[in-house]
Amino acid sequence: MAEFTMELNDEQREVRDWIHGFAADVIRPAAAEWDEREETPWPVIQEAAKIGIYSLDFYAQQYFDPTGLGIPMAMEELFWGDAGIALSIVGTGLAAVGVLANGTEEQIGTWVPQMYGDADDVKVAAFCSSEPDAGSDVASMRTRAVYDEAKDEWVINGTKTWATNGGIANVHVVVASVDPELGSKGHASFIVPPNTPGLSQGQKFQKHGIRASHTAEVVLEDVRVPGSCLLGGKEKLDERLARARERAKAGGGERVKNAAMATFEASRPAVGAMAVGTARAAYEEALEYARTREQFGRPIIDNQGVAFQLADMRTSIDAARLLVWRASWMAVNGKPFTAAEGSQSKLFASETAKKVTAQAIQILGGNGFTREYPVERMHRDAAIYTIFEGTSEIQRLVIARTLSGMPIR
């Protein structure tokens, strides 16, 4: 087990600097254009693929970093560049994590490479969990998967929403209910292969922020997938459902994690790192502006009202990073989140990003309110962190339930 440390080793620093260079030289110059266009930045994704940042190998290397710091370090640097473009680059990772968390070795080897494609023909993937009436309330999921034993196929019907890369993905990972009576314990995840009949894109959302990232509904109408596309396999599913039914009859018992929650628990510290990246970018813009902007014959940073804000911003960012790194180290080293440390990191970093980007606008004054300066875009982008992959309210609920052991509502 790797010891917890805040000091990056030489290899990690080299990777960090490499990603930072890509973010500075490729992502940032393109950020305003793709934000305005509200389209997937395929040329930037392809550039990332050419140098190896958008690839299964790269994310695997960071994922298996024994210190746990590979993924949060990479997320922070990419999102320091621009949140919308970065999410287009890393959005496939949520689907990949869904397969890694729930799939067999054969499923992982078959489907994860198809999610990325290659440098000459890049692909993306989508993780489809939320629904119009079931976002945080995953127990209310209506998408159904019914097993056709005669054909060894699963038939999926339903509508997913808020799916990053939804409809344009090469591979979709869809969470569906296989036993509605069990609520969230009756869920399973399925691979929907490329060009499967019955899957289509619904509404594409025009968003407040992260506009370069494609977000849309995914409609599934009698979508048939082979039995081998059930992540984890049917034998494992049947065993899990049988245990859940026995516990339900006995009036409760040990909590059973469902496929969607396993994915989100694994990804929450990474989302926290994204928020840290955006917050750091806004802080750096505000700091440089405060040093160079003069009013009444002196730089505005000479005023306590500005300087103290910057001090608070930097302190919050560093505290958020500490929480993210702690949770990431715990996760990779098998330490249980006995105080919901994953949710703590996501909650604090998300709220920090919203606050810091708002403070950056305030420091820039009227200039900060215009699109001539990037803090306006950063503030719009930061709003998503307190919403997706579990709202701040849900994170507080998770933390409170974990600490108290009570079913707080």
Short mmCIF file of C-alpha atoms in Angstrom, two decimals:
data_model
loop_
_atom_site.label_atom_id
_atom_site.label_comp_id
_atom_site.label_asym_id
_atom_site.label_seq_id
_atom_site.Cartn_x
_atom_site.Cartn_y
_atom_site.Cartn_z
CA MET A 1 0.00 0.00 0.00
CA ALA A 2 1.36 3.41 -0.98
CA GLU A 3 1.78 5.92 1.83
CA PHE A 4 -0.33 9.05 1.60
CA THR A 5 1.74 11.97 0.41
CA MET A 6 1.19 15.43 -1.02
CA GLU A 7 4.50 15.31 -2.88
CA LEU A 8 4.34 14.18 -6.51
CA ASN A 9 7.20 11.99 -7.67
CA ASP A 10 9.31 12.81 -10.72
CA GLU A 11 7.17 10.74 -13.09
CA GLN A 12 3.94 12.30 -11.84
CA ARG A 13 5.35 15.80 -12.20
CA GLU A 14 6.42 15.01 -15.74
CA VAL A 15 2.92 13.78 -16.62
CA ARG A 16 1.33 16.79 -14.92
CA ASP A 17 3.50 19.21 -16.88
CA TRP A 18 2.76 17.36 -20.13
CA ILE A 19 -1.01 17.59 -19.59
CA HIS A 20 -0.72 21.21 -18.48
CA GLY A 21 1.14 22.03 -21.69
CA PHE A 22 -1.63 20.48 -23.78
CA ALA A 23 -4.26 22.37 -21.78
CA ALA A 24 -2.40 25.66 -22.22
CA ASP A 25 -1.42 25.26 -25.89
CA VAL A 26 -4.41 23.39 -27.37
CA ILE A 27 -7.45 23.56 -25.08
CA ARG A 28 -7.38 27.18 -23.91
CA PRO A 29 -6.98 28.78 -27.35
CA ALA A 30 -10.02 26.81 -28.56
CA ALA A 31 -12.20 27.27 -25.48
CA ALA A 32 -14.18 30.39 -26.39
CA GLU A 33 -14.90 29.17 -29.95
CA TRP A 34 -16.35 25.81 -28.92
CA ASP A 35 -18.28 27.37 -26.07
CA GLU A 36 -19.99 29.65 -28.58
CA ARG A 37 -20.54 26.86 -31.12
CA GLU A 38 -21.99 24.48 -28.49
CA GLU A 39 -20.63 21.52 -30.45
CA THR A 40 -18.40 18.56 -29.64
CA PRO A 41 -14.80 19.69 -30.30
CA TRP A 42 -13.80 16.68 -32.39
CA PRO A 43 -10.55 18.29 -33.64
CA VAL A 44 -9.36 18.85 -30.06
CA ILE A 45 -10.30 15.32 -29.03
CA GLN A 46 -8.35 14.03 -32.01
CA GLU A 47 -5.31 16.09 -31.01
CA ALA A 48 -5.58 14.60 -27.53
CA ALA A 49 -5.75 11.13 -29.08
CA LYS A 50 -2.70 11.77 -31.25
CA ILE A 51 -0.47 12.50 -28.28
CA GLY A 52 -2.01 9.78 -26.11
CA ILE A 53 -4.11 11.76 -23.63
CA TYR A 54 -7.38 10.50 -25.10
CA SER A 55 -6.71 6.77 -24.88
CA LEU A 56 -7.45 3.75 -22.75
CA ASP A 57 -3.75 3.29 -22.00
CA PHE A 58 -3.40 6.79 -20.58
CA TYR A 59 -6.39 6.52 -18.26
CA ALA A 60 -5.40 3.00 -17.21
CA GLN A 61 -1.94 4.25 -16.21
CA GLN A 62 -3.45 7.05 -14.14
CA TYR A 63 -6.20 4.82 -12.72
CA PHE A 64 -3.71 2.25 -11.45
CA ASP A 65 -1.29 4.79 -9.97
CA PRO A 66 -0.72 3.26 -6.50
CA THR A 67 -0.80 6.70 -4.86
CA GLY A 68 -4.28 7.38 -6.26
CA LEU A 69 -3.18 10.80 -7.49
CA GLY A 70 -2.94 10.05 -11.21
CA ILE A 71 -6.59 10.65 -12.10
CA PRO A 72 -7.19 13.76 -9.93
CA MET A 73 -3.94 15.30 -11.14
CA ALA A 74 -4.93 14.75 -14.79
CA MET A 75 -8.48 16.03 -14.25
CA GLU A 76 -7.31 19.19 -12.53
CA GLU A 77 -4.94 20.13 -15.34
CA LEU A 78 -7.39 19.39 -18.17
CA PHE A 79 -10.21 21.32 -16.51
CA TRP A 80 -7.82 24.15 -15.74
CA GLY A 81 -7.70 24.46 -19.54
CA ASP A 82 -11.47 24.53 -20.08
CA ALA A 83 -14.29 22.57 -18.49
CA GLY A 84 -16.43 22.09 -21.61
CA ILE A 85 -13.63 20.80 -23.83
CA ALA A 86 -12.12 18.77 -20.99
CA LEU A 87 -15.45 17.06 -20.34
CA SER A 88 -15.62 16.14 -24.02
CA ILE A 89 -12.20 14.54 -23.61
CA VAL A 90 -12.88 12.71 -20.34
CA GLY A 91 -16.63 12.08 -20.62
CA THR A 92 -16.00 8.64 -22.07
CA GLY A 93 -14.25 7.77 -18.82
CA LEU A 94 -17.54 7.57 -16.87
CA ALA A 95 -18.80 4.85 -19.20
CA ALA A 96 -15.43 3.11 -18.97
CA VAL A 97 -15.57 3.23 -15.17
CA GLY A 98 -19.06 1.71 -15.37
CA VAL A 99 -17.63 -1.27 -17.23
CA LEU A 100 -14.51 -1.50 -15.05
CA ALA A 101 -16.62 -1.42 -11.87
CA ASN A 102 -19.23 -3.95 -12.94
CA GLY A 103 -17.97 -5.92 -15.95
CA THR A 104 -16.07 -9.16 -16.42
CA GLU A 105 -12.50 -9.22 -17.71
CA GLU A 106 -13.79 -10.28 -21.12
CA GLN A 107 -16.31 -7.42 -21.22
CA ILE A 108 -13.67 -4.93 -20.19
CA GLY A 109 -11.28 -6.14 -22.89
CA THR A 110 -13.99 -6.15 -25.56
CA TRP A 111 -15.84 -2.90 -24.98
CA VAL A 112 -13.57 -0.34 -23.32
CA PRO A 113 -11.19 -0.09 -26.34
CA GLN A 114 -14.21 0.48 -28.61
CA MET A 115 -15.20 3.45 -26.48
CA TYR A 116 -12.09 5.39 -27.52
CA GLY A 117 -11.33 4.27 -31.07
CA ASP A 118 -7.91 5.44 -32.20
CA ALA A 119 -6.12 8.62 -33.25
CA ASP A 120 -7.34 8.29 -36.85
CA ASP A 121 -10.94 7.51 -35.93
CA VAL A 122 -11.80 8.75 -32.44
CA LYS A 123 -14.94 7.49 -30.73
CA VAL A 124 -16.75 8.46 -27.54
CA ALA A 125 -18.92 6.56 -25.07
CA ALA A 126 -21.90 7.47 -22.89
CA PHE A 127 -23.05 6.41 -19.43
CA CYS A 128 -26.84 6.57 -19.27
CA SER A 129 -28.38 6.52 -15.79
CA SER A 130 -30.52 9.63 -15.14
CA GLU A 131 -34.10 9.80 -16.37
CA PRO A 132 -36.67 12.60 -16.67
CA ASP A 133 -38.28 11.43 -13.38
CA ALA A 134 -35.26 9.72 -11.80
CA GLY A 135 -32.13 11.77 -11.28
CA SER A 136 -31.00 11.67 -7.67
CA ASP A 137 -33.94 9.36 -6.94
CA VAL A 138 -32.47 6.33 -8.70
CA ALA A 139 -35.04 4.01 -7.10
CA SER A 140 -37.70 5.58 -9.37
CA MET A 141 -35.95 4.45 -12.56
CA ARG A 142 -38.47 3.39 -15.24
CA THR A 143 -36.18 2.05 -17.94
CA ARG A 144 -36.80 -1.71 -18.01
CA ALA A 145 -34.68 -4.59 -19.22
CA VAL A 146 -36.50 -7.88 -19.72
CA TYR A 147 -34.70 -11.14 -20.41
CA ASP A 148 -35.75 -13.13 -23.49
CA GLU A 149 -34.51 -16.56 -22.47
CA ALA A 150 -35.32 -18.19 -25.82
CA LYS A 151 -32.95 -15.85 -27.65
CA ASP A 152 -30.58 -15.08 -24.75
CA GLU A 153 -31.23 -11.38 -25.28
CA TRP A 154 -32.21 -8.46 -23.08
CA VAL A 155 -34.94 -6.12 -24.36
CA ILE A 156 -34.55 -2.56 -23.08
CA ASN A 157 -37.18 0.19 -23.17
CA GLY A 158 -37.03 3.66 -21.66
CA THR A 159 -35.67 7.19 -21.92
CA LYS A 160 -32.43 8.45 -20.41
CA THR A 161 -31.55 12.09 -19.96
CA TRP A 162 -28.53 14.28 -19.18
CA ALA A 163 -26.30 11.74 -20.91
CA THR A 164 -22.84 13.08 -21.77
CA ASN A 165 -22.19 11.97 -25.38
CA GLY A 166 -25.70 10.52 -25.48
CA GLY A 167 -26.73 9.55 -29.00
CA ILE A 168 -23.35 10.32 -30.57
CA ALA A 169 -21.49 7.62 -28.64
CA ASN A 170 -20.06 4.52 -30.22
CA VAL A 171 -20.88 2.52 -27.07
CA HIS A 172 -23.64 3.30 -24.56
CA VAL A 173 -23.69 1.90 -21.03
CA VAL A 174 -27.32 1.86 -19.89
CA VAL A 175 -28.58 1.31 -16.35
CA ALA A 176 -32.00 -0.34 -16.28
CA SER A 177 -34.34 -1.99 -13.81
CA VAL A 178 -34.60 -5.76 -14.07
CA ASP A 179 -36.73 -6.16 -10.92
CA PRO A 180 -38.78 -3.01 -10.13
CA GLU A 181 -40.01 -4.44 -6.81
CA LEU A 182 -36.46 -4.24 -5.45
CA GLY A 183 -36.08 -0.54 -6.27
CA SER A 184 -32.46 0.51 -6.75
CA LYS A 185 -31.29 -2.97 -5.73
CA GLY A 186 -33.00 -4.34 -8.83
CA HIS A 187 -30.86 -2.39 -11.28
CA ALA A 188 -28.27 -3.70 -13.73
CA SER A 189 -25.98 -2.17 -16.36
CA PHE A 190 -25.92 -3.12 -20.02
CA ILE A 191 -23.65 -2.47 -22.96
CA VAL A 192 -25.50 -1.24 -26.04
CA PRO A 193 -23.14 -1.91 -28.96
CA PRO A 194 -22.63 0.46 -31.92
CA ASN A 195 -25.52 0.76 -34.41
CA THR A 196 -27.95 -1.23 -32.28
CA PRO A 197 -31.51 -0.79 -33.67
CA GLY A 198 -33.93 1.04 -31.40
CA LEU A 199 -31.45 3.43 -29.77
CA SER A 200 -31.73 7.05 -30.86
CA GLN A 201 -30.83 10.52 -29.66
CA GLY A 202 -33.63 12.57 -28.21
CA GLN A 203 -33.39 16.22 -27.24
CA LYS A 204 -29.94 17.79 -27.26
CA PHE A 205 -29.74 20.26 -24.38
CA GLN A 206 -28.62 23.86 -24.77
CA LYS A 207 -26.81 24.48 -21.53
CA HIS A 208 -25.77 27.36 -19.26
CA GLY A 209 -22.19 26.08 -19.14
CA ILE A 210 -19.89 23.27 -20.34
CA ARG A 211 -21.33 23.99 -23.78
CA ALA A 212 -18.61 22.17 -25.70
CA SER A 213 -19.74 18.92 -24.08
CA HIS A 214 -22.63 17.13 -25.81
CA THR A 215 -25.54 16.41 -23.45
CA ALA A 216 -28.70 14.75 -24.72
CA GLU A 217 -31.56 12.35 -24.12
CA VAL A 218 -31.18 8.74 -25.21
CA VAL A 219 -34.34 6.92 -26.29
CA LEU A 220 -34.47 3.11 -26.18
CA GLU A 221 -37.32 1.42 -28.01
CA ASP A 222 -37.25 -2.39 -27.96
CA VAL A 223 -33.46 -2.33 -27.95
CA ARG A 224 -32.20 -5.91 -28.04
CA VAL A 225 -28.70 -6.73 -26.79
CA PRO A 226 -27.08 -10.16 -26.41
CA GLY A 227 -27.00 -11.76 -22.97
CA SER A 228 -23.25 -11.20 -22.97
CA CYS A 229 -23.90 -7.43 -22.80
CA LEU A 230 -25.20 -7.65 -19.22
CA LEU A 231 -22.26 -6.32 -17.19
CA GLY A 232 -21.04 -8.94 -14.76
CA GLY A 233 -23.09 -11.72 -16.35
CA LYS A 234 -26.47 -13.23 -15.55
CA GLU A 235 -25.25 -15.68 -12.93
CA LYS A 236 -23.81 -12.88 -10.83
CA LEU A 237 -26.97 -10.80 -11.33
CA ASP A 238 -29.25 -13.67 -10.28
CA GLU A 239 -27.20 -14.22 -7.13
CA ARG A 240 -27.32 -10.53 -6.26
CA LEU A 241 -31.08 -10.31 -6.84
CA ALA A 242 -31.68 -13.43 -4.75
CA ARG A 243 -29.76 -11.92 -1.82
CA ALA A 244 -31.70 -8.67 -2.17
CA ARG A 245 -35.03 -10.53 -2.14
CA GLU A 246 -34.03 -12.48 0.96
CA ARG A 247 -33.04 -9.30 2.76
CA ALA A 248 -36.29 -7.64 1.71
CA LYS A 249 -38.26 -10.57 3.18
CA ALA A 250 -36.22 -10.36 6.37
CA GLY A 251 -36.98 -6.66 6.66
CA GLY A 252 -33.72 -5.10 5.61
CA GLY A 253 -30.18 -6.13 6.36
CA GLU A 254 -26.93 -5.26 4.66
CA ARG A 255 -27.14 -2.55 2.06
CA VAL A 256 -26.70 -3.75 -1.52
CA LYS A 257 -24.99 -1.37 -3.89
CA ASN A 258 -26.48 -0.98 -7.35
CA ALA A 259 -24.53 -0.59 -10.58
CA ALA A 260 -25.08 3.15 -10.99
CA MET A 261 -24.06 3.95 -7.41
CA ALA A 262 -20.90 1.86 -7.74
CA THR A 263 -19.94 3.97 -10.75
CA PHE A 264 -20.69 7.29 -9.07
CA GLU A 265 -18.85 6.38 -5.86
CA ALA A 266 -15.76 5.61 -7.91
CA SER A 267 -15.95 8.86 -9.86
CA ARG A 268 -16.87 11.48 -7.23
CA PRO A 269 -13.29 12.41 -6.24
CA ALA A 270 -12.48 12.80 -9.94
CA VAL A 271 -15.37 15.26 -10.29
CA GLY A 272 -13.97 17.10 -7.29
CA ALA A 273 -10.65 17.36 -9.11
CA MET A 274 -12.42 18.83 -12.14
CA ALA A 275 -13.93 21.50 -9.90
CA VAL A 276 -10.51 22.24 -8.40
CA GLY A 277 -9.12 22.78 -11.89
CA THR A 278 -11.82 25.28 -12.82
CA ALA A 279 -11.51 27.10 -9.49
CA ARG A 280 -7.72 27.31 -9.83
CA ALA A 281 -8.02 28.73 -13.34
CA ALA A 282 -10.39 31.46 -12.17
CA TYR A 283 -8.20 32.26 -9.16
CA GLU A 284 -5.11 32.62 -11.35
CA GLU A 285 -6.96 34.95 -13.73
CA ALA A 286 -8.16 37.08 -10.81
CA LEU A 287 -4.72 37.17 -9.19
CA GLU A 288 -3.02 38.33 -12.39
CA TYR A 289 -5.73 40.92 -13.02
CA ALA A 290 -5.44 42.25 -9.46
CA ARG A 291 -1.68 42.61 -9.84
CA THR A 292 -1.89 44.57 -13.10
CA ARG A 293 -5.17 46.51 -12.84
CA GLU A 294 -4.63 49.94 -11.33
CA GLN A 295 -7.19 52.18 -9.68
CA PHE A 296 -6.41 55.39 -7.81
CA GLY A 297 -2.76 55.06 -8.78
CA ARG A 298 -2.03 51.59 -7.42
CA PRO A 299 -2.74 47.92 -8.24
CA ILE A 300 -6.09 46.82 -6.83
CA ILE A 301 -4.38 43.94 -5.00
CA ASP A 302 -3.00 46.59 -2.63
CA ASN A 303 -6.52 46.89 -1.23
CA GLN A 304 -7.42 44.50 1.60
CA GLY A 305 -10.89 43.98 0.15
CA VAL A 306 -9.32 42.37 -2.92
CA ALA A 307 -6.27 40.76 -1.31
CA PHE A 308 -8.33 39.04 1.40
CA GLN A 309 -10.67 37.59 -1.22
CA LEU A 310 -7.71 36.12 -3.06
CA ALA A 311 -6.36 34.69 0.19
CA ASP A 312 -9.70 32.99 0.87
CA MET A 313 -9.91 31.71 -2.70
CA ARG A 314 -6.46 30.10 -2.57
CA THR A 315 -7.11 28.58 0.86
CA SER A 316 -10.38 27.00 -0.28
CA ILE A 317 -8.78 25.60 -3.44
CA ASP A 318 -5.94 24.02 -1.50
CA ALA A 319 -8.36 22.56 1.05
CA ALA A 320 -10.51 21.13 -1.76
CA ARG A 321 -7.47 19.52 -3.38
CA LEU A 322 -6.50 17.94 -0.06
CA LEU A 323 -9.95 16.36 0.30
CA VAL A 324 -9.86 15.09 -3.29
CA TRP A 325 -6.39 13.60 -2.94
CA ARG A 326 -7.28 11.96 0.38
CA ALA A 327 -10.38 10.31 -1.08
CA SER A 328 -8.49 9.23 -4.20
CA TRP A 329 -5.71 7.67 -2.12
CA MET A 330 -8.26 5.89 0.07
CA ALA A 331 -10.12 4.50 -2.92
CA VAL A 332 -7.08 3.06 -4.70
CA ASN A 333 -5.76 1.55 -1.46
CA GLY A 334 -9.04 -0.09 -0.51
CA LYS A 335 -9.76 2.15 2.48
CA PRO A 336 -13.50 2.28 3.21
CA PHE A 337 -15.23 5.66 3.06
CA THR A 338 -16.40 5.43 6.68
CA ALA A 339 -17.17 9.16 6.74
CA ALA A 340 -18.27 9.39 3.08
CA GLU A 341 -14.90 10.90 2.16
CA GLY A 342 -15.67 10.62 -1.56
CA SER A 343 -18.81 12.69 -1.16
CA GLN A 344 -16.98 15.13 1.11
CA SER A 345 -14.41 15.80 -1.60
CA LYS A 346 -17.01 16.29 -4.31
CA LEU A 347 -19.20 18.51 -2.13
CA PHE A 348 -16.46 20.85 -0.93
CA ALA A 349 -14.68 21.13 -4.27
CA SER A 350 -17.92 21.79 -6.14
CA GLU A 351 -19.04 24.51 -3.77
CA THR A 352 -15.53 25.99 -3.86
CA ALA A 353 -15.60 26.20 -7.66
CA LYS A 354 -18.91 28.09 -7.64
CA LYS A 355 -17.74 30.51 -4.96
CA VAL A 356 -14.24 31.11 -6.35
CA THR A 357 -15.43 31.77 -9.89
CA ALA A 358 -18.02 34.23 -8.58
CA GLN A 359 -15.31 36.00 -6.57
CA ALA A 360 -13.13 36.15 -9.69
CA ILE A 361 -15.89 37.96 -11.57
CA GLN A 362 -16.24 40.39 -8.67
CA ILE A 363 -12.52 41.14 -8.65
CA LEU A 364 -12.54 41.80 -12.41
CA GLY A 365 -15.62 43.99 -12.01
CA GLY A 366 -17.35 44.91 -15.25
CA ASN A 367 -14.67 43.14 -17.28
CA GLY A 368 -15.43 39.91 -15.46
CA PHE A 369 -19.04 40.11 -16.59
CA THR A 370 -18.06 40.14 -20.27
CA ARG A 371 -17.01 37.31 -22.57
CA GLU A 372 -13.79 39.14 -23.29
CA TYR A 373 -12.42 37.57 -20.12
CA PRO A 374 -12.62 33.83 -19.41
CA VAL A 375 -13.87 34.06 -15.81
CA GLU A 376 -17.42 34.59 -17.10
CA ARG A 377 -17.26 31.24 -18.89
CA MET A 378 -15.59 29.59 -15.91
CA HIS A 379 -18.40 30.75 -13.62
CA ARG A 380 -21.03 29.31 -15.97
CA ASP A 381 -19.09 26.05 -16.19
CA ALA A 382 -18.65 25.79 -12.40
CA ALA A 383 -22.40 25.62 -11.83
CA ILE A 384 -22.53 22.03 -13.09
CA TYR A 385 -20.27 20.62 -10.39
CA THR A 386 -22.89 21.06 -7.67
CA ILE A 387 -25.46 19.33 -9.87
CA PHE A 388 -24.15 16.36 -11.86
CA GLU A 389 -23.12 13.00 -10.40
CA GLY A 390 -25.05 13.81 -7.26
CA THR A 391 -26.14 17.31 -6.26
CA SER A 392 -24.59 19.04 -3.27
CA GLU A 393 -27.78 18.26 -1.36
CA ILE A 394 -27.40 14.55 -2.14
CA GLN A 395 -23.74 14.64 -1.08
CA ARG A 396 -24.76 16.14 2.26
CA LEU A 397 -27.42 13.44 2.62
CA VAL A 398 -24.87 10.71 1.91
CA ILE A 399 -22.42 12.19 4.41
CA ALA A 400 -25.07 12.65 7.10
CA ARG A 401 -26.41 9.11 6.67
CA THR A 402 -22.90 7.67 6.80
CA LEU A 403 -21.99 9.57 9.95
CA SER A 404 -25.26 8.94 11.80
CA GLY A 405 -26.25 5.52 10.53
CA MET A 406 -29.78 6.88 10.31
CA PRO A 407 -32.10 7.01 7.26
CA ILE A 408 -32.09 10.81 7.14
CA ARG A 409 -34.51 12.26 4.56
#
